[in-house]
Coordinates of C-alpha atoms and ligand atoms in Angstrom, one line a residue:
M1 CA -4.8 -3.0 12.7
P2 CA -5.8 -6.9 11.2
N3 CA -8.0 -8.7 13.1
P4 CA -5.4 -11.3 14.7
E5 CA -5.8 -14.6 13.0
S6 CA -6.9 -13.6 9.3
P7 CA -4.1 -13.9 7.2
S8 CA -1.6 -11.6 7.1
P9 CA -1.8 -8.7 4.7
N10 CA -0.2 -8.7 1.4
P11 CA -1.8 -4.6 0.2
G12 CA 1.0 -4.1 -2.2
V13 CA -1.0 -6.6 -4.1
Y14 CA -5.1 -6.6 -4.1
R15 CA -7.2 -4.0 -1.8
G16 CA -10.4 -4.1 -1.7
R17 CA -12.7 -2.1 0.8
F18 CA -16.6 -1.7 2.3
A19 CA -18.3 1.9 1.4
P20 CA -21.5 1.9 3.7
S21 CA -23.7 5.4 3.9
P22 CA -24.4 6.0 6.9
T23 CA -27.5 6.1 6.8
G24 CA -29.0 3.9 9.5
P25 CA -27.3 0.8 11.8
L26 CA -26.0 -2.1 9.1
H27 CA -28.5 -4.1 7.8
F28 CA -28.3 -7.1 6.4
G29 CA -27.7 -6.5 3.5
S30 CA -24.7 -4.4 3.7
L31 CA -23.8 -7.1 6.6
V32 CA -23.5 -9.1 3.3
A33 CA -21.7 -6.4 1.9
A34 CA -19.0 -6.1 3.7
V35 CA -18.8 -9.7 5.0
G36 CA -18.3 -10.9 1.0
S37 CA -15.8 -7.6 0.4
W38 CA -13.7 -9.2 4.4
L39 CA -13.7 -12.7 2.7
R40 CA -12.5 -11.5 -0.9
A41 CA -9.2 -10.0 1.0
R42 CA -8.4 -11.7 2.6
S43 CA -8.7 -14.7 1.2
Q44 CA -6.9 -12.8 -2.0
R45 CA -4.2 -12.2 1.1
G46 CA -5.1 -8.2 0.8
A47 CA -6.2 -5.3 2.2
W48 CA -9.2 -4.4 3.4
L49 CA -10.5 -0.7 3.5
V50 CA -13.9 1.6 4.8
R51 CA -14.7 4.8 3.2
M52 CA -17.9 6.2 4.7
E53 CA -19.9 8.1 2.6
D54 CA -20.9 11.1 4.0
L55 CA -22.0 13.5 1.3
D56 CA -25.6 13.4 1.8
P57 CA -26.1 14.9 5.2
Q58 CA -29.7 15.4 4.7
R59 CA -29.7 11.4 4.9
E60 CA -27.3 11.2 7.3
V61 CA -28.6 10.0 10.5
P62 CA -26.7 11.5 13.2
G63 CA -24.6 8.8 15.1
A64 CA -25.1 5.8 12.1
A65 CA -21.6 6.2 10.9
R66 CA -19.4 4.8 14.5
D67 CA -22.6 2.6 14.8
I68 CA -21.6 0.9 11.6
L69 CA -18.1 1.1 12.7
A70 CA -19.2 -0.7 16.4
T71 CA -20.8 -3.4 14.5
L72 CA -18.5 -3.4 12.0
A73 CA -15.8 -4.4 14.8
A74 CA -18.0 -6.9 16.7
F75 CA -18.4 -9.2 13.3
G76 CA -14.8 -9.0 13.3
M77 CA -13.8 -6.6 10.7
V78 CA -11.5 -3.9 11.2
P79 CA -10.0 -1.8 8.6
D80 CA -6.2 -2.4 8.5
E81 CA -6.0 0.8 7.7
P82 CA -7.6 4.5 9.1
V83 CA -11.3 4.5 8.1
V84 CA -11.5 7.2 5.3
W85 CA -14.2 10.5 5.3
Q86 CA -15.6 11.4 1.9
R87 CA -16.5 14.0 3.5
R88 CA -12.8 15.1 4.3
R89 CA -11.9 14.6 0.9
E90 CA -13.2 17.7 -0.6
Q91 CA -9.6 19.5 -1.8
A92 CA -9.7 16.2 -3.6
H93 CA -12.8 15.9 -5.4
D94 CA -11.9 19.9 -6.6
A95 CA -9.6 18.7 -7.7
A96 CA -10.6 15.5 -9.8
F97 CA -13.7 17.9 -11.4
A98 CA -11.4 20.6 -12.4
R99 CA -10.2 18.0 -14.8
L100 CA -13.1 17.6 -15.8
R101 CA -13.8 21.3 -16.9
E102 CA -14.6 20.7 -20.6
R103 CA -17.4 17.6 -20.1
V104 CA -19.4 19.2 -18.0
F105 CA -21.9 21.9 -18.5
V106 CA -24.6 24.0 -15.8
C107 CA -28.0 22.5 -15.9
R108 CA -31.7 23.2 -13.9
C109 CA -33.4 20.6 -15.8
S110 CA -35.6 18.1 -13.1
R111 CA -37.1 14.6 -13.1
S112 CA -39.9 15.8 -13.8
D113 CA -38.3 18.1 -17.1
L114 CA -36.5 14.9 -18.1
D115 CA -40.0 12.2 -17.8
A116 CA -41.0 14.1 -21.8
H117 CA -37.3 12.3 -23.3
G118 CA -37.7 9.7 -21.4
G119 CA -36.8 10.7 -18.4
L120 CA -32.4 11.0 -19.8
H121 CA -31.1 14.2 -20.7
R122 CA -29.0 13.0 -24.0
G123 CA -27.2 16.5 -24.6
A124 CA -29.4 19.7 -24.7
C125 CA -31.5 21.1 -21.2
V126 CA -35.0 20.8 -21.8
A127 CA -35.9 23.3 -19.0
R128 CA -36.3 26.5 -19.5
L129 CA -33.5 27.9 -17.1
D130 CA -35.3 28.6 -13.9
P131 CA -33.2 31.0 -11.5
A132 CA -34.6 29.5 -8.1
R133 CA -33.7 26.4 -9.4
A134 CA -30.3 24.8 -7.5
P135 CA -28.3 24.5 -10.9
A136 CA -26.1 20.9 -10.9
W137 CA -23.4 20.0 -13.2
R138 CA -23.8 16.9 -15.2
V139 CA -21.1 15.4 -17.5
R140 CA -21.6 14.3 -21.1
V141 CA -22.0 10.5 -22.1
D142 CA -20.9 9.2 -25.3
D143 CA -22.7 7.1 -27.6
R144 CA -20.9 4.2 -26.9
D145 CA -21.0 0.8 -24.8
I146 CA -18.9 0.4 -21.5
G147 CA -18.4 -2.6 -20.6
F148 CA -16.6 -4.8 -18.6
D149 CA -16.6 -8.8 -16.9
D150 CA -18.1 -8.9 -13.7
L151 CA -16.5 -11.6 -11.4
L152 CA -19.5 -12.7 -10.3
Q153 CA -22.2 -11.2 -12.6
G154 CA -20.4 -11.7 -16.1
P155 CA -20.0 -9.0 -18.7
Y156 CA -22.5 -6.3 -18.9
S157 CA -22.4 -3.2 -20.3
Q158 CA -24.5 0.0 -21.3
N159 CA -24.8 2.6 -23.9
L160 CA -24.2 5.7 -21.3
L161 CA -26.6 7.9 -23.8
R162 CA -29.2 6.2 -25.0
D163 CA -29.5 3.9 -21.3
V164 CA -28.5 6.5 -18.8
G165 CA -28.3 10.0 -20.1
D166 CA -25.9 13.2 -19.1
F167 CA -25.4 12.1 -15.7
V168 CA -24.9 14.1 -12.2
V169 CA -21.5 14.9 -11.5
R170 CA -22.1 17.7 -8.8
R171 CA -24.8 19.8 -6.6
V172 CA -24.6 23.2 -5.9
E173 CA -26.6 21.7 -3.2
G174 CA -25.9 18.1 -2.5
G175 CA -22.3 18.7 -3.0
Y176 CA -20.2 16.2 -4.9
A177 CA -22.1 13.3 -6.5
Y178 CA -21.6 9.6 -5.3
Q179 CA -21.0 8.7 -9.5
F180 CA -18.1 11.5 -9.4
A181 CA -17.1 10.2 -5.1
V182 CA -16.3 6.9 -5.6
V183 CA -14.7 7.5 -8.6
V184 CA -11.7 9.6 -6.8
D185 CA -12.4 8.1 -4.1
D186 CA -11.4 4.2 -4.8
A187 CA -8.3 5.7 -7.5
D188 CA -6.8 7.7 -4.2
A189 CA -7.1 4.7 -2.2
G190 CA -5.2 2.6 -4.4
I191 CA -8.4 -0.1 -4.9
T192 CA -7.9 -3.2 -7.2
E193 CA -11.4 -4.9 -6.6
V194 CA -14.5 -3.3 -6.0
V195 CA -17.1 -5.9 -4.2
R196 CA -20.7 -4.2 -3.7
G197 CA -23.9 -5.2 -4.0
S198 CA -25.7 -6.3 -7.8
D199 CA -28.0 -2.8 -7.2
L200 CA -24.7 -0.4 -8.1
L201 CA -24.1 -3.6 -10.9
D202 CA -25.6 -0.5 -13.3
S203 CA -23.9 2.1 -11.8
T204 CA -20.2 1.4 -13.2
P205 CA -20.7 1.9 -16.3
R206 CA -20.8 5.4 -15.0
Q207 CA -18.2 5.2 -13.4
I208 CA -15.4 3.5 -15.6
F209 CA -16.3 6.2 -17.8
L210 CA -15.4 9.1 -15.4
Q211 CA -12.5 7.0 -14.7
Q212 CA -11.1 7.1 -18.4
L213 CA -12.1 10.4 -18.3
L214 CA -10.0 11.3 -15.3
G215 CA -7.1 8.4 -16.5
L216 CA -8.1 6.5 -13.4
P217 CA -7.4 2.8 -13.6
T218 CA -10.6 0.9 -13.6
P219 CA -11.0 -1.6 -10.7
R220 CA -11.8 -5.7 -11.3
Y221 CA -15.8 -5.7 -10.2
L222 CA -17.3 -8.3 -8.1
H223 CA -21.6 -7.4 -7.4
L224 CA -22.6 -9.5 -4.9
P225 CA -26.2 -11.1 -5.3
L226 CA -28.9 -9.2 -3.3
V227 CA -30.4 -10.1 -0.4
L228 CA -34.8 -9.1 -0.4
D229 CA -37.0 -10.3 2.4
R230 CA -39.8 -11.9 1.9
A231 CA -42.4 -9.9 -0.6
G232 CA -39.0 -10.3 -3.0
A233 CA -37.7 -6.2 -2.1
K234 CA -34.5 -5.6 -1.8
L235 CA -33.4 -4.5 2.1
S236 CA -32.8 -1.1 2.6
K237 CA -31.5 1.4 5.5
S238 CA -34.6 3.4 3.7
T239 CA -37.0 0.0 3.7
R240 CA -37.7 -1.5 6.5
A241 CA -34.4 -3.6 7.3
L242 CA -33.9 -4.1 11.0
P243 CA -30.5 -3.4 12.3
V244 CA -28.1 -6.7 13.1
D245 CA -27.3 -8.0 16.5
R246 CA -23.8 -6.5 17.2
N247 CA -24.4 -7.9 20.4
D248 CA -24.9 -11.4 19.3
P249 CA -23.1 -11.4 16.5
L250 CA -22.3 -15.3 15.1
P251 CA -25.4 -16.6 14.6
T252 CA -26.0 -13.8 11.5
L253 CA -22.8 -14.2 10.3
R254 CA -23.3 -17.6 10.1
T255 CA -27.1 -16.9 7.9
A256 CA -24.3 -13.5 5.5
L257 CA -21.9 -17.7 5.1
D258 CA -24.6 -19.2 4.1
F259 CA -26.0 -16.6 2.3
L260 CA -22.8 -16.3 0.6
G261 CA -22.8 -19.8 -0.4
L262 CA -20.0 -21.3 2.3
R263 CA -21.9 -23.3 3.7
E264 CA -19.4 -25.5 5.2
A265 CA -17.9 -22.7 7.3
A266 CA -21.3 -20.9 8.5
R267 CA -21.4 -24.7 10.3
T268 CA -18.1 -25.1 11.6
P269 CA -18.2 -24.5 15.7
A270 CA -16.2 -20.6 16.8
S271 CA -16.9 -19.2 19.7
T272 CA -15.4 -15.3 18.4
P273 CA -17.2 -14.2 14.9
E274 CA -12.8 -13.4 14.4
T275 CA -12.5 -17.4 14.3
L276 CA -15.1 -18.4 12.2
L277 CA -14.3 -15.3 9.5
A278 CA -11.5 -16.6 9.6
V279 CA -12.2 -20.6 9.1
A280 CA -14.4 -18.6 5.6
A281 CA -11.8 -16.6 4.4
A282 CA -9.2 -20.0 3.9
S283 CA -12.3 -21.7 2.0
F284 CA -13.8 -18.4 0.3
E285 CA -14.0 -19.1 -3.1
L286 CA -15.7 -17.4 -6.3
G287 CA -17.5 -20.8 -7.5
A288 CA -19.8 -21.5 -4.2
M289 CA -21.7 -17.9 -4.5
R290 CA -24.9 -17.1 -6.3
R291 CA -24.4 -15.9 -9.6
K292 CA -27.8 -13.8 -11.2
S293 CA -30.8 -14.0 -9.4
D294 CA -30.7 -12.5 -6.2
A295 CA -32.2 -14.3 -3.5
F296 CA -33.6 -15.0 -0.7
A297 CA -31.9 -15.3 3.1
A298 CA -33.8 -16.3 6.2
L299 CA -33.6 -14.5 8.5
E300 CA -34.7 -15.6 11.8
Ligands
LIG401 N1 -22.6 3.5 -0.5 C1 -23.1 3.0 -1.0 C2 -23.7 2.3 -0.1 O1 -24.2 2.4 0.5 C3 -21.9 1.7 -1.7 C4 -20.8 2.0 -2.4 C5 -20.1 1.5 -3.3 O2 -20.3 0.4 -2.4 O3 -19.9 1.8 -4.6 O4 -25.2 1.9 -1.3

């Protein structure tokens, strides 16, 4: 159900999404990504979707997915369509993987095998075939630049052969890799614009490369500045980031809006997160957002 106080969605035009991994409760950095993607979707009168990226059972924390959804709702963000659970999309992943058959190869190179080669896999396997090690499928990359114009960060490009190497798209024991699943799932959901943290800026050329191999459209990208902690490190679920308090969402929502450059909206009187978000969506402007530099946010 759309939020009653938001402009009504116009899903034919804009479809955005928030794609958390259930590795812990929502922390401030992920809240900023959620709010940024929600605001951008609403300011475009578009649809906002949620996909739970639960492909890695070893990193999943039991209960975290439900907890994240409850926290989003407490902050006034309810997806316009049913939540997509990535683990249930195996058939779609299998079908797309089959289409990559010509480009993927089985590889048993470990990180330490690749260390002697600049950490990158370029064309040929360097490990002796060790049948005890579970293989992965890598996709063979091209020696060409893949670039895009990020709506906030500007032009960005990588030569995949030089900068990334042949990358893993599927592990025998871990299922499909994030880089692969995200491409298939965003395309199937008809996502027109991806708004997420700039820690994923350098994953984007790999994703565009896979879109090109699979004949899928490339969405627009907007990478938000990262929230840093006082020591200048990225807040992440695997470090010491504190979960946001869903019993008292308004102060944290104001801090998130402030971080996104919406200073006036952040200070507008409001008694519910829904009202505050609706005010923020009405005044949302890309130009107000910080560029490039990642920023510290006061978290008290
Ligand atoms: N699941 C990823 C994460 O939580 C985000 C993926 C994306 O937005 O493309 O970091």
